[in-house]
PDB file of N, CA and C in Angstrom:
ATOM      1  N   UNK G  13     -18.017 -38.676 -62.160  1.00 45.00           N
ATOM      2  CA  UNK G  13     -18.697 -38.334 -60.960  1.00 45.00           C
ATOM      3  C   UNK G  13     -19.152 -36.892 -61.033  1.00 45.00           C
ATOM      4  N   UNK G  14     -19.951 -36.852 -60.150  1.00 47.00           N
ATOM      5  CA  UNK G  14     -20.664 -34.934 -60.215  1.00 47.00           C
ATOM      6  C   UNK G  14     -19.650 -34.080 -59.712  1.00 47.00           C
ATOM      7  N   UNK G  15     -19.430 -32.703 -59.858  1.00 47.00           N
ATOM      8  CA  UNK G  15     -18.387 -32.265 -59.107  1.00 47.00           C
ATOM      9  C   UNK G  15     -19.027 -31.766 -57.926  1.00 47.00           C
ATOM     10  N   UNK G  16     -20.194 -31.979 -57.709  1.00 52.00           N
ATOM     11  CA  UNK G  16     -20.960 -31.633 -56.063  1.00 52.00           C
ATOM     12  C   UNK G  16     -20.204 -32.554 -55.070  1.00 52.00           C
ATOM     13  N   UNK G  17     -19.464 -32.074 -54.218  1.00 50.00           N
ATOM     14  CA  UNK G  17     -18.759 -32.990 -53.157  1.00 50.00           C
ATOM     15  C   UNK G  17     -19.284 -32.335 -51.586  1.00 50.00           C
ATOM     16  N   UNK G  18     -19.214 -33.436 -51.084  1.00 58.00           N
ATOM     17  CA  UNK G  18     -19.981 -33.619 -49.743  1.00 58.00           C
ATOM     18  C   UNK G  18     -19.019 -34.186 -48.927  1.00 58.00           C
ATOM     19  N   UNK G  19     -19.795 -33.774 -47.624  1.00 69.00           N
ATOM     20  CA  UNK G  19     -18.848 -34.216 -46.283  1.00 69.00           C
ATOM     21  C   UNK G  19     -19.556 -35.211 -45.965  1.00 69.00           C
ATOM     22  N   UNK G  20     -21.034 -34.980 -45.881  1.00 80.00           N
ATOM     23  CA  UNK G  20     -21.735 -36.472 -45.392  1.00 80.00           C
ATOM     24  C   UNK G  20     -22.568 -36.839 -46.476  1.00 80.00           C
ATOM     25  N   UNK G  21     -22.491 -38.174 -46.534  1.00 90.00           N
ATOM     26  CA  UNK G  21     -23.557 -39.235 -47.610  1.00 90.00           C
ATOM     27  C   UNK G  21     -24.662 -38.630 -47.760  1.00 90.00           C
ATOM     28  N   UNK G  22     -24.483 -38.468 -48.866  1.00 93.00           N
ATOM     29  CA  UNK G  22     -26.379 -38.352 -49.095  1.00 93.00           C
ATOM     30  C   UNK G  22     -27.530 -39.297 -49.663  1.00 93.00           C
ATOM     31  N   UNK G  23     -26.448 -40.458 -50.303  1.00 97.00           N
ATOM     32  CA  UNK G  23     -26.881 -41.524 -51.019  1.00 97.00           C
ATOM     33  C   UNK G  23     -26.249 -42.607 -50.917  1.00 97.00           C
ATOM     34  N   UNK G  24     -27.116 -44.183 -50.707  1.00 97.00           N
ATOM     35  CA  UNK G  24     -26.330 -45.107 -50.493  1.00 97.00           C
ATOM     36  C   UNK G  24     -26.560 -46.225 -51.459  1.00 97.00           C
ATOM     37  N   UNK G  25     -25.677 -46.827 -52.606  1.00 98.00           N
ATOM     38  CA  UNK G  25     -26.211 -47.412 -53.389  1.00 98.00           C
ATOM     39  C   UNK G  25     -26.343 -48.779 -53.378  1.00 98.00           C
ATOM     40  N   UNK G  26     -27.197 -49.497 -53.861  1.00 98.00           N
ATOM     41  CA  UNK G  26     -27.181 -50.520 -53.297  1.00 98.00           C
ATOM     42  C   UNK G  26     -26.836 -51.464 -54.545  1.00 98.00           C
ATOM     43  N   UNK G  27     -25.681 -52.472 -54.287  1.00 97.00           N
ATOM     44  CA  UNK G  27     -25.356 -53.220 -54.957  1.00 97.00           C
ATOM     45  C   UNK G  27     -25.358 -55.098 -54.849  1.00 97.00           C
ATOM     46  N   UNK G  28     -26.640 -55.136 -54.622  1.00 94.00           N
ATOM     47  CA  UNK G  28     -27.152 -56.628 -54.216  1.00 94.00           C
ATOM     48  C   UNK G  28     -28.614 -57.275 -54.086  1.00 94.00           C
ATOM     49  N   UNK G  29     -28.727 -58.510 -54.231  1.00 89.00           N
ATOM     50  CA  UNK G  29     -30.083 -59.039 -54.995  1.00 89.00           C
ATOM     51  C   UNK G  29     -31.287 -59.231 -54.112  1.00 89.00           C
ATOM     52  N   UNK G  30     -30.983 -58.552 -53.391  1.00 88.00           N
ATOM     53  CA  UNK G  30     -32.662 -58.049 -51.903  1.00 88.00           C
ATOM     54  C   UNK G  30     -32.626 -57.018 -51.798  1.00 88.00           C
ATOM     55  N   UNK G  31     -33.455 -56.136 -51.336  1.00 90.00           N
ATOM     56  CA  UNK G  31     -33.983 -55.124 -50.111  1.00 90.00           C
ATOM     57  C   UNK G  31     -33.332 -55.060 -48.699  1.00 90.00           C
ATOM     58  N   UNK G  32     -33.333 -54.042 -48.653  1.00 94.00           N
ATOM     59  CA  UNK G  32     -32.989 -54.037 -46.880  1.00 94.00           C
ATOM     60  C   UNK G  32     -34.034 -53.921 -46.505  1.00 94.00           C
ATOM     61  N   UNK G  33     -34.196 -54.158 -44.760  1.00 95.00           N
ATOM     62  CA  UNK G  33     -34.772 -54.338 -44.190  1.00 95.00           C
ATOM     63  C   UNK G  33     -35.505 -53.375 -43.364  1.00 95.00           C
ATOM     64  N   UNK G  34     -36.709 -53.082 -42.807  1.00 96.00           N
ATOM     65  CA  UNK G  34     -36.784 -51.490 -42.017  1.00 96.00           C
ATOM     66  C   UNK G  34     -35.836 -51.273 -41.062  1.00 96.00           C
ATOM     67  N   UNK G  35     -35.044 -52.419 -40.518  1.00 97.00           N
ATOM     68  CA  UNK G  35     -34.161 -52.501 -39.664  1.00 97.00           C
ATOM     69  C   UNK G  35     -32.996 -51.957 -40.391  1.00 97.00           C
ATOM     70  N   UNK G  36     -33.008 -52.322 -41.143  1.00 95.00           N
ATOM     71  CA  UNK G  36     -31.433 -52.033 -42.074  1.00 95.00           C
ATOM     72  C   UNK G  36     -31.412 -50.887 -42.412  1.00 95.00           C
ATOM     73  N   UNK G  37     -32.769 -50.072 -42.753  1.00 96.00           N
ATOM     74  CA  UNK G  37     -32.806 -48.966 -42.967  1.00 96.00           C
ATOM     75  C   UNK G  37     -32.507 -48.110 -42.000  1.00 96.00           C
ATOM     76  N   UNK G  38     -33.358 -48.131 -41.170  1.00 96.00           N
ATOM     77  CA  UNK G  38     -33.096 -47.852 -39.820  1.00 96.00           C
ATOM     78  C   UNK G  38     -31.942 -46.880 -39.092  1.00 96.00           C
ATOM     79  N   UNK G  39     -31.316 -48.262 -39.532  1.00 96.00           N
ATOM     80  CA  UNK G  39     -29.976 -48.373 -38.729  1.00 96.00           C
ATOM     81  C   UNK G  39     -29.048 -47.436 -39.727  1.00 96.00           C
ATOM     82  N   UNK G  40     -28.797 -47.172 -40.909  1.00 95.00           N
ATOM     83  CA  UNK G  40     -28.372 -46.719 -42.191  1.00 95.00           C
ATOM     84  C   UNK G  40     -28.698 -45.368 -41.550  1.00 95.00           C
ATOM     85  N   UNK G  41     -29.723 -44.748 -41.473  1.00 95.00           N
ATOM     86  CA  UNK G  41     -30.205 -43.518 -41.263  1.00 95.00           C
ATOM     87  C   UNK G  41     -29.523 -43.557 -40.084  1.00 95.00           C
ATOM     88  N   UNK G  42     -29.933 -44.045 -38.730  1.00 94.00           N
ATOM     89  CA  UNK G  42     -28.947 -43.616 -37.851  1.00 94.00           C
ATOM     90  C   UNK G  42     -27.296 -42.693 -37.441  1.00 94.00           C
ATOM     91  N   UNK G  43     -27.014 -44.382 -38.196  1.00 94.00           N
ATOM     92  CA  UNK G  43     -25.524 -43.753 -38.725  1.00 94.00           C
ATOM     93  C   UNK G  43     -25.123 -42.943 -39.393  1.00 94.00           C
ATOM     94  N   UNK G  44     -25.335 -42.857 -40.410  1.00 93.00           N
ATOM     95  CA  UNK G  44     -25.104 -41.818 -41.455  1.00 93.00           C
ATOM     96  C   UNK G  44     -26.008 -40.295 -41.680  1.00 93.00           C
ATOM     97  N   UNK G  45     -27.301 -40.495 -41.179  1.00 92.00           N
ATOM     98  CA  UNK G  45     -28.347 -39.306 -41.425  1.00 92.00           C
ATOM     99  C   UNK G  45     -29.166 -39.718 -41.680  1.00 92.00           C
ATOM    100  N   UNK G  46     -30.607 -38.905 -41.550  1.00 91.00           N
ATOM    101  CA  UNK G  46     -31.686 -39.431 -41.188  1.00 91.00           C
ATOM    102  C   UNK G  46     -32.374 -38.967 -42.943  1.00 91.00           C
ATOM    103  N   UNK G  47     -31.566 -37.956 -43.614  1.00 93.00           N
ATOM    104  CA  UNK G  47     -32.019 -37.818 -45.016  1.00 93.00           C
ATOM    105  C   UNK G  47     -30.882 -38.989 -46.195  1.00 93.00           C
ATOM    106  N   UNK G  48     -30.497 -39.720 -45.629  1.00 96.00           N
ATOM    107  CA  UNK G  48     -29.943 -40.461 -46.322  1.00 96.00           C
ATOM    108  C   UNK G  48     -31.033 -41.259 -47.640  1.00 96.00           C
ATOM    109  N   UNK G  49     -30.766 -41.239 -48.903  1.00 97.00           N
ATOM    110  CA  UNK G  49     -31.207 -41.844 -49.941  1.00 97.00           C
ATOM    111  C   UNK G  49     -31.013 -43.266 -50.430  1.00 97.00           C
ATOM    112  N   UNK G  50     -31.492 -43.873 -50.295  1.00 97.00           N
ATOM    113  CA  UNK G  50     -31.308 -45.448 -50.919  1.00 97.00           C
ATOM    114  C   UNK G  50     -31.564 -45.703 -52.271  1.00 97.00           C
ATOM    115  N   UNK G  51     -30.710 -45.885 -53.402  1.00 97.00           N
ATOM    116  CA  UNK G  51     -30.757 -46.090 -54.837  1.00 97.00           C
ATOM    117  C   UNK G  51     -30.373 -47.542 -55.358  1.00 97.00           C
ATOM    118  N   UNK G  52     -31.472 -48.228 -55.789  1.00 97.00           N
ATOM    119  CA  UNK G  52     -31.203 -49.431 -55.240  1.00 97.00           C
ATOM    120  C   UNK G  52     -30.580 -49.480 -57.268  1.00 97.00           C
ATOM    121  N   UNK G  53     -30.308 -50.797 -57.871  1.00 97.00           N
ATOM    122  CA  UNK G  53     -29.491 -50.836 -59.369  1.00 97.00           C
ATOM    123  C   UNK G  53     -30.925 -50.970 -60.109  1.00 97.00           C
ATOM    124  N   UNK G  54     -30.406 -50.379 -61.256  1.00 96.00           N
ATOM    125  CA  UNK G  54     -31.487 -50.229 -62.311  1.00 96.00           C
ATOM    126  C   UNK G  54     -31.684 -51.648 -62.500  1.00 96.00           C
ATOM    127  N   UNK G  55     -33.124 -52.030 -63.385  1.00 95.00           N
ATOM    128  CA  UNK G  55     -33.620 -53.580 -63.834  1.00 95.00           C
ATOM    129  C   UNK G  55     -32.791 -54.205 -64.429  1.00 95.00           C
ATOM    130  N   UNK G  56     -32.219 -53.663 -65.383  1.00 95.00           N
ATOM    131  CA  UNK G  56     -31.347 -54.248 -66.206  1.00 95.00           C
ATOM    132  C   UNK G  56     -29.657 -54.437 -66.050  1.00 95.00           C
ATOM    133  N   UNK G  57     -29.406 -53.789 -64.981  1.00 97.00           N
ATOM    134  CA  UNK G  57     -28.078 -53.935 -64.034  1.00 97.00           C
ATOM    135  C   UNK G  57     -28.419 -55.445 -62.591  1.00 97.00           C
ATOM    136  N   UNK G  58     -29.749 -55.107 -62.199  1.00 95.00           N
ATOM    137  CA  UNK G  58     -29.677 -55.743 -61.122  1.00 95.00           C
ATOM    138  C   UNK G  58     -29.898 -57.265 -61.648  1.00 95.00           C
ATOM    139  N   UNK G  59     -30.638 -57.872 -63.096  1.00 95.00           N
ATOM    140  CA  UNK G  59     -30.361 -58.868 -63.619  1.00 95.00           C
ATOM    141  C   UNK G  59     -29.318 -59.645 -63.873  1.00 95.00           C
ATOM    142  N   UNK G  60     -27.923 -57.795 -64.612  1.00 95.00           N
ATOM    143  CA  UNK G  60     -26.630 -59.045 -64.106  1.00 95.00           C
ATOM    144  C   UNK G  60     -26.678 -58.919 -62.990  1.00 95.00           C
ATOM    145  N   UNK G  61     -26.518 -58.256 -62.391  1.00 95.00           N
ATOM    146  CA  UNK G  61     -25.488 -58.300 -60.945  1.00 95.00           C
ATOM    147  C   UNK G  61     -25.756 -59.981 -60.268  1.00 95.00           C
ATOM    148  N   UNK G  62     -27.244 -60.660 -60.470  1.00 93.00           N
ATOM    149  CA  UNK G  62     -27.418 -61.773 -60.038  1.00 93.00           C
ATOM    150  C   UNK G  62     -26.620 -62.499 -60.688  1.00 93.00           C
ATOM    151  N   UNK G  63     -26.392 -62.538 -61.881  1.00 92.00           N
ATOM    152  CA  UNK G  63     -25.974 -63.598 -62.638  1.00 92.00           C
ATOM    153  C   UNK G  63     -24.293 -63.637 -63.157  1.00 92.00           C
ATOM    154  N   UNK G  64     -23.381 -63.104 -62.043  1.00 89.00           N
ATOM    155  CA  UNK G  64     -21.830 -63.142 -62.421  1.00 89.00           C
ATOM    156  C   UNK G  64     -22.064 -64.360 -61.848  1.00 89.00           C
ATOM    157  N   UNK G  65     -20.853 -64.988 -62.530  1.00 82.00           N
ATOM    158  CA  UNK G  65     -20.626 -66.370 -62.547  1.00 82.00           C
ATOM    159  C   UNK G  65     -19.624 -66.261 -61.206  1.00 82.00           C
ATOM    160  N   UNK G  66     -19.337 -67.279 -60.318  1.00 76.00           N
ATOM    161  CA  UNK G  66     -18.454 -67.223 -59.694  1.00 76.00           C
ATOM    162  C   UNK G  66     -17.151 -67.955 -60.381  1.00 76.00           C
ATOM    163  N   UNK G  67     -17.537 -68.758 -61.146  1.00 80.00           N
ATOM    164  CA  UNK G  67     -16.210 -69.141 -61.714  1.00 80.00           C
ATOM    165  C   UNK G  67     -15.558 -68.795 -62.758  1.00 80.00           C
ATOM    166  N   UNK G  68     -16.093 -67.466 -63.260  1.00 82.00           N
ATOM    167  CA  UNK G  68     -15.711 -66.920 -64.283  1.00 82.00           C
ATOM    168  C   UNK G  68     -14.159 -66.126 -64.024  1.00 82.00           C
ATOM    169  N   UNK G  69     -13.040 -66.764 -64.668  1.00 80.00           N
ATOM    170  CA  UNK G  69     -12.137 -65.552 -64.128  1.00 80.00           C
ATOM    171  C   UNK G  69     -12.332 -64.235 -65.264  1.00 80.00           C
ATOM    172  N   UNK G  70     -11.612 -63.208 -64.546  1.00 88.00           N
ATOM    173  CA  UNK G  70     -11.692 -61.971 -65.287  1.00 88.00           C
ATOM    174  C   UNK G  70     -12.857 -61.445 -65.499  1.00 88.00           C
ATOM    175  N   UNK G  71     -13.477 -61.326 -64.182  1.00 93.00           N
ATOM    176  CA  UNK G  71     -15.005 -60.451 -64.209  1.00 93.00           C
ATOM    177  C   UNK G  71     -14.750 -58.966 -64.477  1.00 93.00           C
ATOM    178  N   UNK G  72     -13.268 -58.492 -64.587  1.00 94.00           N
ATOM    179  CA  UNK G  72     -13.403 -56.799 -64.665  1.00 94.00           C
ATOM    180  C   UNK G  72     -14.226 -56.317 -65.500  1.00 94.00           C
ATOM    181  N   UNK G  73     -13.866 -56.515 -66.963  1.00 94.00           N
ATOM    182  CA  UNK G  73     -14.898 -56.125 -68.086  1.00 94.00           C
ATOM    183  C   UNK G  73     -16.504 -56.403 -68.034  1.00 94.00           C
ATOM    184  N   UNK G  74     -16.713 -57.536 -66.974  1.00 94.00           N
ATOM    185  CA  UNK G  74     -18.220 -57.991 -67.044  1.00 94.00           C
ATOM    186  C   UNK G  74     -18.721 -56.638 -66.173  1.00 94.00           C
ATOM    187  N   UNK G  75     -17.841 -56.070 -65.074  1.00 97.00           N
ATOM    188  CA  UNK G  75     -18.340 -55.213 -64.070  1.00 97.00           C
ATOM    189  C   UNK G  75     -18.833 -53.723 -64.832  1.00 97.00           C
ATOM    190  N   UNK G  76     -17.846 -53.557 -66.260  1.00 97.00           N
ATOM    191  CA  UNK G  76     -17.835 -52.104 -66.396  1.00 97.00           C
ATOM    192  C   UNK G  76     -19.331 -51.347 -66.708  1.00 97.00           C
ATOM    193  N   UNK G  77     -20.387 -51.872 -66.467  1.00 98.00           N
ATOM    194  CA  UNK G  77     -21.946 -51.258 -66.604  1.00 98.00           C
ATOM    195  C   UNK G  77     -22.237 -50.818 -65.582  1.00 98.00           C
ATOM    196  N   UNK G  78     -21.572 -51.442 -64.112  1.00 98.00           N
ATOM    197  CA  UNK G  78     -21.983 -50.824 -62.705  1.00 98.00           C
ATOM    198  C   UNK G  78     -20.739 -49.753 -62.316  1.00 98.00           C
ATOM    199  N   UNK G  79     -19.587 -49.842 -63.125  1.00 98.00           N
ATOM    200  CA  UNK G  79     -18.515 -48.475 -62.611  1.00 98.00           C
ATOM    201  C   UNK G  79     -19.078 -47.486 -63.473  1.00 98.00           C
ATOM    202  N   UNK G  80     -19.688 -47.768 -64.972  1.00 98.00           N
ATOM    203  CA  UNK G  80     -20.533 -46.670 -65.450  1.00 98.00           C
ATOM    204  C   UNK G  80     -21.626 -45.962 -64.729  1.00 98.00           C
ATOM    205  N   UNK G  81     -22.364 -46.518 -64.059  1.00 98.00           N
ATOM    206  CA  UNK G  81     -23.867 -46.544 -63.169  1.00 98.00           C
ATOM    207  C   UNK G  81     -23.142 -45.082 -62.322  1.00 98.00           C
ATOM    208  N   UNK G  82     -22.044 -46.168 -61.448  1.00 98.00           N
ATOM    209  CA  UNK G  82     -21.638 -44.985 -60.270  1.00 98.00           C
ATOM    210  C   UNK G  82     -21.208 -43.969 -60.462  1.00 98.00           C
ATOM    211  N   UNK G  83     -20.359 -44.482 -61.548  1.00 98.00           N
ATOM    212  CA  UNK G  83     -19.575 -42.685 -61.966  1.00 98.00           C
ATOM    213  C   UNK G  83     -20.780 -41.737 -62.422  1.00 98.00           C
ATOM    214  N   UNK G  84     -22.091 -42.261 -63.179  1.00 98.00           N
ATOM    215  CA  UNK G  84     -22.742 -40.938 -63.751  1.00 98.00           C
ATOM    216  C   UNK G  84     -23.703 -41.352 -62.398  1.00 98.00           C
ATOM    217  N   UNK G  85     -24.112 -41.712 -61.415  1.00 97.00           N
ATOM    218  CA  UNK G  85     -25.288 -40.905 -60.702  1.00 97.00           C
ATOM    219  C   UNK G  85     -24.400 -40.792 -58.809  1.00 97.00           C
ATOM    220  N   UNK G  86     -23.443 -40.923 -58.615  1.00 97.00           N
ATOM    221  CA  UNK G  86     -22.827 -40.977 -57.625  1.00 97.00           C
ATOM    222  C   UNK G  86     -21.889 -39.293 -57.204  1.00 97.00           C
ATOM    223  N   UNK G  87     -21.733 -39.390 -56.333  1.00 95.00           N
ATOM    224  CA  UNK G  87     -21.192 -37.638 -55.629  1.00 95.00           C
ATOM    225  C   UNK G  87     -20.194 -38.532 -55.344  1.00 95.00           C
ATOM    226  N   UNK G  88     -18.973 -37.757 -54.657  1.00 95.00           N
ATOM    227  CA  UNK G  88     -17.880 -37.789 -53.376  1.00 95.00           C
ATOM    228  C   UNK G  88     -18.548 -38.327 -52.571  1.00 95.00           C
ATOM    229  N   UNK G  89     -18.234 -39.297 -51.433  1.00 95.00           N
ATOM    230  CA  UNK G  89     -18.658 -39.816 -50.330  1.00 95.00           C
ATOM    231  C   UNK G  89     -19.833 -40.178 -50.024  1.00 95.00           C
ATOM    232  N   UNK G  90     -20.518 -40.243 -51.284  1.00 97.00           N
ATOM    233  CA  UNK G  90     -21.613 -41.185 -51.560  1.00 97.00           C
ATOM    234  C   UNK G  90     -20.873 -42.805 -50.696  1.00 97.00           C
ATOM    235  N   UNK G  91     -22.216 -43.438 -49.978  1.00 97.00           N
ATOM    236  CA  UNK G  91     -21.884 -44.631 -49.404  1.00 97.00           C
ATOM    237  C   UNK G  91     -22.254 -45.770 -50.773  1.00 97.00           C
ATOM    238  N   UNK G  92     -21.465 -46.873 -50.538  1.00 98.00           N
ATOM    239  CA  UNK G  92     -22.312 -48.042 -51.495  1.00 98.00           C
ATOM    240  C   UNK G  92     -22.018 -49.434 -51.176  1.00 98.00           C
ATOM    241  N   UNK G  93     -23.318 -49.381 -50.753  1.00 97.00           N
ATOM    242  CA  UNK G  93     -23.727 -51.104 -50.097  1.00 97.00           C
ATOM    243  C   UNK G  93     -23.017 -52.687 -51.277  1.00 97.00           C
ATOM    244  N   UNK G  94     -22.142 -53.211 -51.267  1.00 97.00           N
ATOM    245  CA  UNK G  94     -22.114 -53.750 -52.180  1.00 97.00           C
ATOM    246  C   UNK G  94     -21.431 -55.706 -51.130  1.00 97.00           C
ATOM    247  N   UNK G  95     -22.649 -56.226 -52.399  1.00 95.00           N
ATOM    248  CA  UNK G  95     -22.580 -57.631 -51.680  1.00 95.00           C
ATOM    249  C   UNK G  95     -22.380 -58.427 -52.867  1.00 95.00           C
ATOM    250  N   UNK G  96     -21.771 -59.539 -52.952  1.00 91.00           N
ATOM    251  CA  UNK G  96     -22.061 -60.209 -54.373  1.00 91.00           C
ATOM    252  C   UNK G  96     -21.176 -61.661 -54.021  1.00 91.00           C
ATOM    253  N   UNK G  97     -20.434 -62.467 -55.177  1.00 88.00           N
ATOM    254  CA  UNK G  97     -19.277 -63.003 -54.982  1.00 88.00           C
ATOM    255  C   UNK G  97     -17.826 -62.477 -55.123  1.00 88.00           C
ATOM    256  N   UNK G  98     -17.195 -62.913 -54.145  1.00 89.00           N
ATOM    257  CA  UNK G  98     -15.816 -62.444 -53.763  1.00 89.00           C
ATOM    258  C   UNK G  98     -15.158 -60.989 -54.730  1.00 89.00           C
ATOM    259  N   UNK G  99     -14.888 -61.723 -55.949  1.00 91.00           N
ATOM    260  CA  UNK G  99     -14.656 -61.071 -56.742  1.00 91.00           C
ATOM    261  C   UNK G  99     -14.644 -59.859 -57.349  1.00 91.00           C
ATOM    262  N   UNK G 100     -16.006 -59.525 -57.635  1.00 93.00           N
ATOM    263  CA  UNK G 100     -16.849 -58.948 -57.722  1.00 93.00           C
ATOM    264  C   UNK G 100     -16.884 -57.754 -56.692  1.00 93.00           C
ATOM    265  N   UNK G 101     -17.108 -58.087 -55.457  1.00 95.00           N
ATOM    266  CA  UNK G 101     -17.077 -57.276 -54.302  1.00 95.00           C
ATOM    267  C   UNK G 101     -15.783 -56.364 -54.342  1.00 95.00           C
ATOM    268  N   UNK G 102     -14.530 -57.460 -54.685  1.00 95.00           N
ATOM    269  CA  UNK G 102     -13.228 -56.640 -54.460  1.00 95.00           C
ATOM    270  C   UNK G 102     -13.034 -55.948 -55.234  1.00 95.00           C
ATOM    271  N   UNK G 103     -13.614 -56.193 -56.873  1.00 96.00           N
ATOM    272  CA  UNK G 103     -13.265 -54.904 -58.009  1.00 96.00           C
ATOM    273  C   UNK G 103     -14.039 -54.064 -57.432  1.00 96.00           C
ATOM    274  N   UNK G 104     -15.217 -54.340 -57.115  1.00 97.00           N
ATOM    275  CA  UNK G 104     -15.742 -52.974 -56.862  1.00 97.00           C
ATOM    276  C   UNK G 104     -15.910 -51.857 -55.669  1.00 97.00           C
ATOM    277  N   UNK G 105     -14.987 -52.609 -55.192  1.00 98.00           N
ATOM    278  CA  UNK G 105     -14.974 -52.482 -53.478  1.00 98.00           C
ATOM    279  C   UNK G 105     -13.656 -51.193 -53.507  1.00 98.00           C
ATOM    280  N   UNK G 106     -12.573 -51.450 -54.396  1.00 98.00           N
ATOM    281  CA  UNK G 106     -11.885 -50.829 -55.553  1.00 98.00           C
ATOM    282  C   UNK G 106     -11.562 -49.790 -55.780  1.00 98.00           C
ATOM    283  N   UNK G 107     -12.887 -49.862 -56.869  1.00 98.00           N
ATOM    284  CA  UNK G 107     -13.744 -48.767 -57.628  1.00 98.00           C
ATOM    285  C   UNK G 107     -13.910 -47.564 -56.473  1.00 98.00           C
ATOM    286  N   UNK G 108     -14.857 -48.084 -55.322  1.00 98.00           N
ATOM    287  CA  UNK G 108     -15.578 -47.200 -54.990  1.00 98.00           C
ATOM    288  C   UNK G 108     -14.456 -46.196 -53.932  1.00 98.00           C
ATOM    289  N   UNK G 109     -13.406 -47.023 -53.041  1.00 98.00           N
ATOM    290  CA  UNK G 109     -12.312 -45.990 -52.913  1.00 98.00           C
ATOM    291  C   UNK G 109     -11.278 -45.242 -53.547  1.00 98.00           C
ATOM    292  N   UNK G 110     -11.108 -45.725 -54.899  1.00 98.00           N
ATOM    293  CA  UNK G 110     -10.361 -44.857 -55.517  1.00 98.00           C
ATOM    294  C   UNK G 110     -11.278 -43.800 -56.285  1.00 98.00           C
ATOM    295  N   UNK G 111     -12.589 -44.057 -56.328  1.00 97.00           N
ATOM    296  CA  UNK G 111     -13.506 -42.658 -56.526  1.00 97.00           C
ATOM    297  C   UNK G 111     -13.739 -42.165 -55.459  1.00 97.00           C
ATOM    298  N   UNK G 112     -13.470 -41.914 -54.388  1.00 96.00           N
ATOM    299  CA  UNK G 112     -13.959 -41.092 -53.136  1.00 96.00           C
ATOM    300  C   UNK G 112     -15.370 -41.669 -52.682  1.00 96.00           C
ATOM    301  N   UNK G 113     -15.720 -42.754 -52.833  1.00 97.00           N
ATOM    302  CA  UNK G 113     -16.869 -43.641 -52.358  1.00 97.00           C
ATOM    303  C   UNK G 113     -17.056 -44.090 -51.060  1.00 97.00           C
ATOM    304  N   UNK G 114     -17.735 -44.294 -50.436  1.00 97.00           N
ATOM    305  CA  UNK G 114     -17.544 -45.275 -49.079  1.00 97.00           C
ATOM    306  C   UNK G 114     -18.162 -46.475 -49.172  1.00 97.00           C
ATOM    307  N   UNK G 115     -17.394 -47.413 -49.474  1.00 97.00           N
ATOM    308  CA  UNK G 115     -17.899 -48.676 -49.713  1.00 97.00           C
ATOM    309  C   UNK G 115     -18.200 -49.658 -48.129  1.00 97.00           C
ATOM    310  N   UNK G 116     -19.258 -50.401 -48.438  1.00 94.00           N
ATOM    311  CA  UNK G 116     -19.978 -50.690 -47.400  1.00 94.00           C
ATOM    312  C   UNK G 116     -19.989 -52.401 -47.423  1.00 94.00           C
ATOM    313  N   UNK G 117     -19.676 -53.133 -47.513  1.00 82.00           N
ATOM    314  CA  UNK G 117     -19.390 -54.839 -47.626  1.00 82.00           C
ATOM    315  C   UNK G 117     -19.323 -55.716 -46.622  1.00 82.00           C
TER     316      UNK G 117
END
């Protein structure tokens, strides 16, 4: 992670296979700040992210390209939107509080 640490979000990452909405945005800015950043997953991350299997057990190792992602472009208390299957959600749901993340699910 960067050692730039923050009190409020400056970035919210998004970990799931749509867009938000102007509403969603909206509302994001509201809450959190009106300079809030939306970083949605690179092409080649957001391809897997569609395609974890749900019945795959032992997705940890499949995840480790998106705990790479966060750790190099993520701050302290960076927010991160994360939607997926069960699984998935909870490793990384995880991840993002034991890095000082605010995970969003």
């Amino acid at each position: 992670m960067n050692a730039k640490y923050k009190t409020t979000p400056e970035n919210m990452f998004l970990m799931f296979n749509h867009s938000l909405s102007k509403a969603q945005e909206t509302d994001a800015r509201n809450t959190w700040g009106t300079q809030l950043r939306f970083v949605g997953l690179p092409t080649q991350l957001k391809a897997l992210w569609a395609q974890i299997p749900a019945d795959q057990k032992g997705i940890f190792d499949t995840l480790a390209p998106f705990r790479t992602w966060l750790e190099k472009e993520s701050c302290p208390n960076d927010l991160v939107l994360i939607q997926a299957d069960f699984g998935a959600t909870w490793i990384m749901v995880q991840y993002a509080l034991n890095n000082n993340l605010l995970p969003v699910y």
